PDB file of C-alpha atoms in Angstrom:
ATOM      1  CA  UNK A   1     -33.902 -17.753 -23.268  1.00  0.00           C
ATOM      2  CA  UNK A   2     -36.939 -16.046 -23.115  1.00  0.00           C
ATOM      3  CA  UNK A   3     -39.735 -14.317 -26.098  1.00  0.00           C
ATOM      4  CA  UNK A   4     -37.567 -10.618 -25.477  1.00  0.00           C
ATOM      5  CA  UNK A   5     -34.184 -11.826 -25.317  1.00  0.00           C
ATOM      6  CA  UNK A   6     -34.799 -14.504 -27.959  1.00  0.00           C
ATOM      7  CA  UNK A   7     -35.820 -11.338 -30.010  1.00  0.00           C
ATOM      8  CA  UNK A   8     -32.507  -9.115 -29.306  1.00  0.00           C
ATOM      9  CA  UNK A   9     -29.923 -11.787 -28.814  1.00  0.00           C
ATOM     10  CA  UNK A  10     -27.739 -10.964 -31.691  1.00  0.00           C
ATOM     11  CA  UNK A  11     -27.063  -7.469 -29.476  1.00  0.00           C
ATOM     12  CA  UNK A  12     -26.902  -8.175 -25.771  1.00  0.00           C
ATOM     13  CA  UNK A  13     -23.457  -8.527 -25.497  1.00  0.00           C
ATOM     14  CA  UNK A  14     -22.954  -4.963 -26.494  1.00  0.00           C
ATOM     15  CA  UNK A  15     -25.206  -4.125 -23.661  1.00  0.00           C
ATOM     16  CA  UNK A  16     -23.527  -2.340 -20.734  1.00  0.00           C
ATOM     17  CA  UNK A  17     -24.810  -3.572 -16.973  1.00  0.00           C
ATOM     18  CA  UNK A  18     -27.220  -1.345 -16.317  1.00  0.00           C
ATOM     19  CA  UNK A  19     -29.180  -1.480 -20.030  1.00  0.00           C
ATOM     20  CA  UNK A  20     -29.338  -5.098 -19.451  1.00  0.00           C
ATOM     21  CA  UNK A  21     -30.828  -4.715 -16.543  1.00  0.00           C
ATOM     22  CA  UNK A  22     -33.760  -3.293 -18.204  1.00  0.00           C
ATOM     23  CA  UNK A  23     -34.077  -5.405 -20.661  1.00  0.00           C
ATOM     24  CA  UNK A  24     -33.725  -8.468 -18.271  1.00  0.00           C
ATOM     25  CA  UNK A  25     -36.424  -6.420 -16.268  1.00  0.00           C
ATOM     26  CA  UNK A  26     -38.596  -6.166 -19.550  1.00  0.00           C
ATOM     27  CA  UNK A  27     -38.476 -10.066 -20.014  1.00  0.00           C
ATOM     28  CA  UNK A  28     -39.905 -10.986 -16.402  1.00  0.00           C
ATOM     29  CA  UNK A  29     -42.340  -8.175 -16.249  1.00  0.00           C
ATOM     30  CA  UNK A  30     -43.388  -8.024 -20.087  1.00  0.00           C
ATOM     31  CA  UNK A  31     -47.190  -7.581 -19.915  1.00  0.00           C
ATOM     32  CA  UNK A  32     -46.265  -4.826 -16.992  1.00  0.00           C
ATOM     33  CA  UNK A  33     -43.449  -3.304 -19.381  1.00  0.00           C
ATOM     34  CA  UNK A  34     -45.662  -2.941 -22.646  1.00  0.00           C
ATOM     35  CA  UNK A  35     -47.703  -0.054 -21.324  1.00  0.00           C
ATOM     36  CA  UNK A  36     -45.202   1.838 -19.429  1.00  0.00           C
ATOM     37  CA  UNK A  37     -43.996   5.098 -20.679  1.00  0.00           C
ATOM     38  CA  UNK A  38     -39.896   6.009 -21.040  1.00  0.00           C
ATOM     39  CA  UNK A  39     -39.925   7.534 -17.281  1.00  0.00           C
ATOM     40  CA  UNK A  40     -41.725   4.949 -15.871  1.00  0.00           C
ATOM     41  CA  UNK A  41     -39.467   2.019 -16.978  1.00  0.00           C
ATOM     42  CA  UNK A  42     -36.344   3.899 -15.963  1.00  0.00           C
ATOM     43  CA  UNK A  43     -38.009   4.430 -12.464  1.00  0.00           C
ATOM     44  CA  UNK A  44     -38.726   0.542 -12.290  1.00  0.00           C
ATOM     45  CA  UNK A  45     -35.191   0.231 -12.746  1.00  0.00           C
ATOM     46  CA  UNK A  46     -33.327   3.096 -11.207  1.00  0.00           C
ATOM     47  CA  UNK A  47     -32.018   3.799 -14.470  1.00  0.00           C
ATOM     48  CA  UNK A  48     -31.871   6.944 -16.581  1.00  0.00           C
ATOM     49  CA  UNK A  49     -34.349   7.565 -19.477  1.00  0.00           C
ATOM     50  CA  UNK A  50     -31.133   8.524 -21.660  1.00  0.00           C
ATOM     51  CA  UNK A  51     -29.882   4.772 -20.565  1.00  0.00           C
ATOM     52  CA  UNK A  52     -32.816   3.024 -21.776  1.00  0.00           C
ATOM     53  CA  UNK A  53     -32.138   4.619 -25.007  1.00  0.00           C
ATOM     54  CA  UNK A  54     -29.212   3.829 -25.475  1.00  0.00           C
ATOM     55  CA  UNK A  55     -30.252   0.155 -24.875  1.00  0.00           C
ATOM     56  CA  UNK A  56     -32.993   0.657 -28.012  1.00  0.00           C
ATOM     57  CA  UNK A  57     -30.608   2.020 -30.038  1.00  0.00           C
ATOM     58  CA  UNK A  58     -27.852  -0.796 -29.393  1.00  0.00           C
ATOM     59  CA  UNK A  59     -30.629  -3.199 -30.251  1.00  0.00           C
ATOM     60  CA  UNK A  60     -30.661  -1.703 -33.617  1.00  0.00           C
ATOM     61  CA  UNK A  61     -33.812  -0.005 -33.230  1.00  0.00           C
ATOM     62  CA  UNK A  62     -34.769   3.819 -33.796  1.00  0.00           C
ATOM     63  CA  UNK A  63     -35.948   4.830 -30.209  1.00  0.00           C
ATOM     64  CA  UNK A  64     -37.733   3.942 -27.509  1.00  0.00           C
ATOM     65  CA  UNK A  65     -41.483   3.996 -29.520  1.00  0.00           C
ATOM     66  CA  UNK A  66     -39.938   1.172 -32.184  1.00  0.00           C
ATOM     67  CA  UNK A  67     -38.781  -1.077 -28.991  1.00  0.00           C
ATOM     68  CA  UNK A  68     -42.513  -0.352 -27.459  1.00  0.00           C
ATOM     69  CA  UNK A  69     -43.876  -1.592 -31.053  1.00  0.00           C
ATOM     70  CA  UNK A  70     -41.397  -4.755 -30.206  1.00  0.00           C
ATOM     71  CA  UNK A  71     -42.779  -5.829 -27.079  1.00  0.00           C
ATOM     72  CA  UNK A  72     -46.337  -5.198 -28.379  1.00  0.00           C
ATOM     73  CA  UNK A  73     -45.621  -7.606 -31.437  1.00  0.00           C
ATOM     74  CA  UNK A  74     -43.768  -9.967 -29.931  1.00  0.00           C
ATOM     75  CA  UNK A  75     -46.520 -12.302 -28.498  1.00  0.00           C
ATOM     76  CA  UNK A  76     -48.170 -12.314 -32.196  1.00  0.00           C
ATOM     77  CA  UNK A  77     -47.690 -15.673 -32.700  1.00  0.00           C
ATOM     78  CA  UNK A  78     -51.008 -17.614 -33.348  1.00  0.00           C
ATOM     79  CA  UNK A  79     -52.261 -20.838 -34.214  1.00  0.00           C
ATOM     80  CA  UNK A  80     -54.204 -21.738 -37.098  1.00  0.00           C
ATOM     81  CA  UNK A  81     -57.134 -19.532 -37.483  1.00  0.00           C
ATOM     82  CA  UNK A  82     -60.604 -21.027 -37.866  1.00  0.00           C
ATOM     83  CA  UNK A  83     -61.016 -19.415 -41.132  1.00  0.00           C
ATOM     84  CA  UNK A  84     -57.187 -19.687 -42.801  1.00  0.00           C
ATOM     85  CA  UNK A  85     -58.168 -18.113 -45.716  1.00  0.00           C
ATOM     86  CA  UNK A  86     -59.064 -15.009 -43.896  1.00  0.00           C
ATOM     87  CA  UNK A  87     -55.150 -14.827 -42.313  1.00  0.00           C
ATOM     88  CA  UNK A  88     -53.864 -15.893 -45.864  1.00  0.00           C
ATOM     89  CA  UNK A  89     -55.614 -12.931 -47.800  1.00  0.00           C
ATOM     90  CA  UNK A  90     -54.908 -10.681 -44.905  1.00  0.00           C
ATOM     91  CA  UNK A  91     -50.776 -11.952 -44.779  1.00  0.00           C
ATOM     92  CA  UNK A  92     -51.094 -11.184 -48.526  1.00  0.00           C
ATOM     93  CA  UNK A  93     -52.553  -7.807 -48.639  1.00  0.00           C
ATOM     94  CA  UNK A  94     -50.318  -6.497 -45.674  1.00  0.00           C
ATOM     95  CA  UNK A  95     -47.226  -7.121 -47.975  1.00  0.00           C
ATOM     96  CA  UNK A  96     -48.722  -5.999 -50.826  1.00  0.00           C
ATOM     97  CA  UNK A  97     -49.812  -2.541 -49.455  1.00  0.00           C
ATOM     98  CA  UNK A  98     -45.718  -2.595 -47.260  1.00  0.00           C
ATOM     99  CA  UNK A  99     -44.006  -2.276 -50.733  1.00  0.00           C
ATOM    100  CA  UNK A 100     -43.122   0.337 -52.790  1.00  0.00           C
ATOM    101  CA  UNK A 101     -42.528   0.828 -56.408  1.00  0.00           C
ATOM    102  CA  UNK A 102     -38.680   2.325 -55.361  1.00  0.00           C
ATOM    103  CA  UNK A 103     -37.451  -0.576 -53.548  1.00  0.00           C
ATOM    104  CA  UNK A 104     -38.354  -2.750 -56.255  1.00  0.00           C
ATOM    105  CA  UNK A 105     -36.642  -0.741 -58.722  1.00  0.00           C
ATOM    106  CA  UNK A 106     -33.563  -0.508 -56.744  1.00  0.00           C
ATOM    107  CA  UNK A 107     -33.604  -4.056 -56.383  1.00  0.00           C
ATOM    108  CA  UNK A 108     -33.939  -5.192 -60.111  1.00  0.00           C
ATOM    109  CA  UNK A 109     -31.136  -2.256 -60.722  1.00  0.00           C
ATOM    110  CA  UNK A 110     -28.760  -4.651 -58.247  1.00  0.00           C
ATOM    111  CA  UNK A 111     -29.642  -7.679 -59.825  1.00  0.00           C
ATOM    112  CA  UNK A 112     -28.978  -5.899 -63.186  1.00  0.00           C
ATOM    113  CA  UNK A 113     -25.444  -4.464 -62.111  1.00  0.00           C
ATOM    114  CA  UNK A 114     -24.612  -7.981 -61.242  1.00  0.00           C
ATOM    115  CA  UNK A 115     -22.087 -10.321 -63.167  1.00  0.00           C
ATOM    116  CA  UNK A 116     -23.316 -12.985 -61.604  1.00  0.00           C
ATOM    117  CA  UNK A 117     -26.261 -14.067 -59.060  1.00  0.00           C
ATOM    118  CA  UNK A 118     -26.002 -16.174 -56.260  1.00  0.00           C
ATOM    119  CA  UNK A 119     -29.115 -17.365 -54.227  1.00  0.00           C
ATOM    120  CA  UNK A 120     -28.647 -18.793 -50.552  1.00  0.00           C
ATOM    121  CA  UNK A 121     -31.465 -20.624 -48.869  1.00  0.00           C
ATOM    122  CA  UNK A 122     -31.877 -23.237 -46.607  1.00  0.00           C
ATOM    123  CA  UNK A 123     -34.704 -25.303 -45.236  1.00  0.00           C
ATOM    124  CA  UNK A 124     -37.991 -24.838 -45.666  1.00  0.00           C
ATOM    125  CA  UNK A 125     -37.219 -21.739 -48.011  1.00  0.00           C
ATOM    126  CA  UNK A 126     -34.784 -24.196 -50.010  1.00  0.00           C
ATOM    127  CA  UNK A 127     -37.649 -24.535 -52.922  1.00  0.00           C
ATOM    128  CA  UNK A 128     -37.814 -20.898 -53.040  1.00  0.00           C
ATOM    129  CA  UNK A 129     -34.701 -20.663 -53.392  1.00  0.00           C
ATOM    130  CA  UNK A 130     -34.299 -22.826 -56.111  1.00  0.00           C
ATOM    131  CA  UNK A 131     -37.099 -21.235 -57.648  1.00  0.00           C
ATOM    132  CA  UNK A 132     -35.833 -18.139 -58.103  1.00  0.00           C
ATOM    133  CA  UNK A 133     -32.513 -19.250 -59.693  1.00  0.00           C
ATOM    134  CA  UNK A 134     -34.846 -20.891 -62.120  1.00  0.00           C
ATOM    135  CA  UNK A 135     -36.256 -18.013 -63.103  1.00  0.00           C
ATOM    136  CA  UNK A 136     -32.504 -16.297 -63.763  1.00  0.00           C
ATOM    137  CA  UNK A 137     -31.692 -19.179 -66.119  1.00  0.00           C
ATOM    138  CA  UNK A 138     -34.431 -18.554 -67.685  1.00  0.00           C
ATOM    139  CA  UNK A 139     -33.306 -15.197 -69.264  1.00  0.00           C
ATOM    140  CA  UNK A 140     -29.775 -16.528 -69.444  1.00  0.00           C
ATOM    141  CA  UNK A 141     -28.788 -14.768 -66.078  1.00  0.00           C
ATOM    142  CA  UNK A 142     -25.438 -16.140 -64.586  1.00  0.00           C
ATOM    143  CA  UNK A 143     -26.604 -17.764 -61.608  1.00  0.00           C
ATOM    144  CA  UNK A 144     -25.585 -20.040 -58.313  1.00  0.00           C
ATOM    145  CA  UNK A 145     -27.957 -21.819 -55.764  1.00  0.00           C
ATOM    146  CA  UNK A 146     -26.522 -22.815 -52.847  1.00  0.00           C
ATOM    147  CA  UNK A 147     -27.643 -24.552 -49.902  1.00  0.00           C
ATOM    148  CA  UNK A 148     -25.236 -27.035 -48.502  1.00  0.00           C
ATOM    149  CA  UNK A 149     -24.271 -26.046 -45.224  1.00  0.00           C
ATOM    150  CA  UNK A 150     -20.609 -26.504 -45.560  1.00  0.00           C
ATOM    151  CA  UNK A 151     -20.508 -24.838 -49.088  1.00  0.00           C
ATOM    152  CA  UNK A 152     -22.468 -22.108 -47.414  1.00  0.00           C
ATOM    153  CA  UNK A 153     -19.370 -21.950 -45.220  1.00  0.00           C
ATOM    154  CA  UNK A 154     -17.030 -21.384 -47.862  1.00  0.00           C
ATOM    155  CA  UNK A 155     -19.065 -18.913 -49.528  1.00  0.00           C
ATOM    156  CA  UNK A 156     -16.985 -15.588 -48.468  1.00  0.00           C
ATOM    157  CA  UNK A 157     -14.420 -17.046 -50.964  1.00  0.00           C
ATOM    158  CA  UNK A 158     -16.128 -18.051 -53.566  1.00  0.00           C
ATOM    159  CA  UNK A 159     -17.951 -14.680 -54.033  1.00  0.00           C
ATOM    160  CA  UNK A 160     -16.065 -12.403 -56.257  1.00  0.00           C
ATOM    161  CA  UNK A 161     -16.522  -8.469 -56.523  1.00  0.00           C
ATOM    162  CA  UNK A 162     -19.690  -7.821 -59.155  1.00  0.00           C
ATOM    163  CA  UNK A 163     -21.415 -11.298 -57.179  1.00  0.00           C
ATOM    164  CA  UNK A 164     -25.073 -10.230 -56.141  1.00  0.00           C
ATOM    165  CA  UNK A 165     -25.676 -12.354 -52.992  1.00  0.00           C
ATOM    166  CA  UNK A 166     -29.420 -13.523 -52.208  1.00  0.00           C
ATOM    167  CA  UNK A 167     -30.537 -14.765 -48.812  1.00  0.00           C
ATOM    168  CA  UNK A 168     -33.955 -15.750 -48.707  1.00  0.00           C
ATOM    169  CA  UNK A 169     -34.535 -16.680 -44.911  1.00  0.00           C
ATOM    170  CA  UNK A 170     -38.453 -16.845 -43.600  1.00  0.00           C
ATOM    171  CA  UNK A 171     -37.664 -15.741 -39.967  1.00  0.00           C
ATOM    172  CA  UNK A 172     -33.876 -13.683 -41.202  1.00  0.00           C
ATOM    173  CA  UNK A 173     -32.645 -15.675 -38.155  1.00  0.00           C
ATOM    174  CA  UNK A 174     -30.912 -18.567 -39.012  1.00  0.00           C
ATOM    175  CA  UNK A 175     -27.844 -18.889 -37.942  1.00  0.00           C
ATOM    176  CA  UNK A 176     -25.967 -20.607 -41.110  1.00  0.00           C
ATOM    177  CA  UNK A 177     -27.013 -17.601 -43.426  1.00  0.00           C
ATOM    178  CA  UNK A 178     -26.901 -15.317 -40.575  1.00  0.00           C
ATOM    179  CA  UNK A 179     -22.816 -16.114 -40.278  1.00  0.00           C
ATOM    180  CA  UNK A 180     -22.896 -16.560 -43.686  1.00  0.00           C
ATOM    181  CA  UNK A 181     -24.035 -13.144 -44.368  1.00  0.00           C
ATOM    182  CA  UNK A 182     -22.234 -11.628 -41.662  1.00  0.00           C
ATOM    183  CA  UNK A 183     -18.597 -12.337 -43.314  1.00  0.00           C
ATOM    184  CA  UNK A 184     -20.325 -11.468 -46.919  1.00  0.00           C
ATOM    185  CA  UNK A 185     -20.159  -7.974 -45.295  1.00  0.00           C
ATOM    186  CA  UNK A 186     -16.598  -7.140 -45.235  1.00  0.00           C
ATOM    187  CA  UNK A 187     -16.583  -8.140 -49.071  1.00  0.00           C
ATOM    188  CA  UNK A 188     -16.629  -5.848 -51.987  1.00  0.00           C
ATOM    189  CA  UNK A 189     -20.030  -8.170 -53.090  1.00  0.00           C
ATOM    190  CA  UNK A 190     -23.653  -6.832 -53.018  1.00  0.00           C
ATOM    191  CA  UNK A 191     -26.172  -8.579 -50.910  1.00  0.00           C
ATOM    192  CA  UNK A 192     -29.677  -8.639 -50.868  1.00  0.00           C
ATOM    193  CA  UNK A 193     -32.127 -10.043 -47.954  1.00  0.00           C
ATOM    194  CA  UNK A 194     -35.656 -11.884 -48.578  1.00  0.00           C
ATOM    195  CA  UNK A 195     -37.443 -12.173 -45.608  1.00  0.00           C
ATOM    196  CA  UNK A 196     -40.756 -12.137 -43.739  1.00  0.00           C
ATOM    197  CA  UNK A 197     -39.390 -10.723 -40.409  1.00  0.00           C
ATOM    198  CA  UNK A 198     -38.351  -6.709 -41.737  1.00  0.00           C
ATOM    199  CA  UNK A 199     -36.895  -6.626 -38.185  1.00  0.00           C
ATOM    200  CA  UNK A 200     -34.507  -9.746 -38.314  1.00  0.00           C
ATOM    201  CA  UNK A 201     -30.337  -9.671 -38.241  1.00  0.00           C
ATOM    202  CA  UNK A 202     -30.139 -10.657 -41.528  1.00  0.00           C
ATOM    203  CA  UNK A 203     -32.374  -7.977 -43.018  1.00  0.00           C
ATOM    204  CA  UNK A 204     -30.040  -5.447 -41.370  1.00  0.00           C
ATOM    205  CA  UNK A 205     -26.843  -6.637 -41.883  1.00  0.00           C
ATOM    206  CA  UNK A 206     -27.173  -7.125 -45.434  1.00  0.00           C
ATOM    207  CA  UNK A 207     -26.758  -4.218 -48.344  1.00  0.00           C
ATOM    208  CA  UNK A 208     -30.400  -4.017 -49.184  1.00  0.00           C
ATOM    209  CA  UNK A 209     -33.553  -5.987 -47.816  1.00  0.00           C
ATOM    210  CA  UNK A 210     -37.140  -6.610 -48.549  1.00  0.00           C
ATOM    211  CA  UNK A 211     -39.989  -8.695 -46.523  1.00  0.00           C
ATOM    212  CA  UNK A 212     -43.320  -9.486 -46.284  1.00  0.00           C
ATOM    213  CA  UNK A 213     -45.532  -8.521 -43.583  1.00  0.00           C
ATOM    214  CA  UNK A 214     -46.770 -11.588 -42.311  1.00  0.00           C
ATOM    215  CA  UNK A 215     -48.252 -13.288 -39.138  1.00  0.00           C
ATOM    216  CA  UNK A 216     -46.155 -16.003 -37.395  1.00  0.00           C
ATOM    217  CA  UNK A 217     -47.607 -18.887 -36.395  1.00  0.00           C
ATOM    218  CA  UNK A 218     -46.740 -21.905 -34.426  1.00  0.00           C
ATOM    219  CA  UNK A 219     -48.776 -24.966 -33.816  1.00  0.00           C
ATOM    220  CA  UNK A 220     -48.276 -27.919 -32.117  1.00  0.00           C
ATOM    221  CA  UNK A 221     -44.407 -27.030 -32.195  1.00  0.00           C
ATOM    222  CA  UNK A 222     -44.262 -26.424 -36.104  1.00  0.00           C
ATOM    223  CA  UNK A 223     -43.954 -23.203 -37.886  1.00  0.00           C
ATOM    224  CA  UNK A 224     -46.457 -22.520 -40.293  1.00  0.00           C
ATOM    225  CA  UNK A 225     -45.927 -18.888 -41.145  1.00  0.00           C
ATOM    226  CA  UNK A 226     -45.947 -19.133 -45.104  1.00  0.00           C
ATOM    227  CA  UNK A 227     -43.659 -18.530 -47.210  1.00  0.00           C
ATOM    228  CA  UNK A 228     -45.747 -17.939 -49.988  1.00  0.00           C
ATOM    229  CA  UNK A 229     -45.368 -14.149 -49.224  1.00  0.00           C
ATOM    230  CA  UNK A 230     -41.472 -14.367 -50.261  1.00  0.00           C
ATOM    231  CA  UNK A 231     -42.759 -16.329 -53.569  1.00  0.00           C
ATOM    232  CA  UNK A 232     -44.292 -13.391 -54.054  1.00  0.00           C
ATOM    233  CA  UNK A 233     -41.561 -10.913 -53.568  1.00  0.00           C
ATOM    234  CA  UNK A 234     -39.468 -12.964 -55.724  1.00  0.00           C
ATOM    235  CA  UNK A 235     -41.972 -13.217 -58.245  1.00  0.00           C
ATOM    236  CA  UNK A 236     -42.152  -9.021 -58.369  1.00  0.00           C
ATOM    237  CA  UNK A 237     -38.643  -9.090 -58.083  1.00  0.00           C
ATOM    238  CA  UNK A 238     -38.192 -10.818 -61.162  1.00  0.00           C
ATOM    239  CA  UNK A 239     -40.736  -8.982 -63.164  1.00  0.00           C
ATOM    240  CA  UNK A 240     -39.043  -5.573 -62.508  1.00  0.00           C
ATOM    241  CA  UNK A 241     -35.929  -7.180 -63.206  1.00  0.00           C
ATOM    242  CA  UNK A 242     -37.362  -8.284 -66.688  1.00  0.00           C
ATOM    243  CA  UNK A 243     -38.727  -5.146 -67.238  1.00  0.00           C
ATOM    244  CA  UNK A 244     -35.733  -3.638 -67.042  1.00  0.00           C
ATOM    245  CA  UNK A 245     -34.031  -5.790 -69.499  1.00  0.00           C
ATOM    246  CA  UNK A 246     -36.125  -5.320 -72.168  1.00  0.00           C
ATOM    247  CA  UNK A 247     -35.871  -1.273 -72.174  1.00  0.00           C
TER     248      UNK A 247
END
């Protein structure tokens, strides 16, 4: 599967014929397809403008602009930088100046509500995951890590109603907390996303979401993107969460 239909996969099949012809279109002419405007693609493809919005909006996006923003984004990925520290500080500052003082707030008033946490991460983002329950048991916090795949599985029954569910996930992609997350949806539970992809399937199929803005990066065939930026969310997290506590 190719870069574009790597990136919408989770909604192709609700594509009709004729929207994914465009977005088949899209993949083999991508350079071609990132500068033309709404009329010109649906000329390309004998197509309607109103049918090549339809296709943006089944792929979960807001319009035509946002899927234009996609394509532009979607070749970001980059090796190692001669001067790291430069893409560190920059990955850093980008997520810094993405949040805002209301999402945290609403976020540490979930994690209040909550009778009990539980944190689901697998992976690379395992330690952050454990991290972050650390932090709960701190303060006394009822709180479950998870990360066994086939206790992962059985998660939709262990959750009960006033569970908070976490899912840290660096790319929001992957497919165990992706199903996992999916079938947490028809439950009466919260859920809460940490990410570094604010565009990912899990970020919008869960209750609430928050992620870094961050530069992927491949090398070699190994992902480097950090996940330092979601330490950092969870360390905010957990200081508005404290806050409100002690009020």
């Amino acid at each position: 599967m190719g870069k574009v239909l790597d990136r919408f996969s989770s909604s192709i099949g609700e594509l009709t014929y004729a929207e994914k012809h465009v977005l088949y279109y899209v993949e083999e002419n991508l350079e071609t397809a990132k500068n033309q405007s709404l009329t010109a693609m649906a000329e390309s493809n004998s197509v309607s403008t109103t049918t090549i919005i339809r296709m943006c909006h089944k792929l979960g996006l807001g319009g035509f602009s946002e899927f234009k923003f996609n394509l532009k984004s979607i070749d970001e990925n980059v090796g190692p930088a001669e001067n790291m520290l430069d893409r560190y500080r920059q990955d850093t500052n980008r997520t810094l100046e993405s949040l805002r003082v209301e999402e945290l707030e609403k976020i540490s008033e979930q994690l209040l509500k909550a009778n009990r946490v539980m944190i689901v991460a697998v992976g690379l983002t395992k330690m952050a995951g454990e991290y972050f329950s650390k932090l709960f048991m701190q303060v006394n916090k009822p709180t479950s890590y998870v990360y066994e795949s086939h206790i992962i599985d059985l998660l939709p029954n262990m959750v009960q109603q006033d569970d908070l569910i976490v899912f840290i996930s660096s790319s929001g992609e992957t497919k165990t907390i992706v199903g996992a997350a999916e079938k947490i949806r028809y439950k009466n539970a919260d859920s809460l996303a940490i990410t570094n992809s604010a565009d990912s399937t899990l970020a919008k199929i869960t209750r609430n979401a928050i992620s870094a803005d961050v530069q992927k990066v491949q090398f070699a065939g190994y992902d480097l993107t950090p996940r330092s930026t979601m330490v950092i969310l969870i360390d905010l997290i957990f200081e508005f969460y404290l806050k409100k506590v002690m009020k």
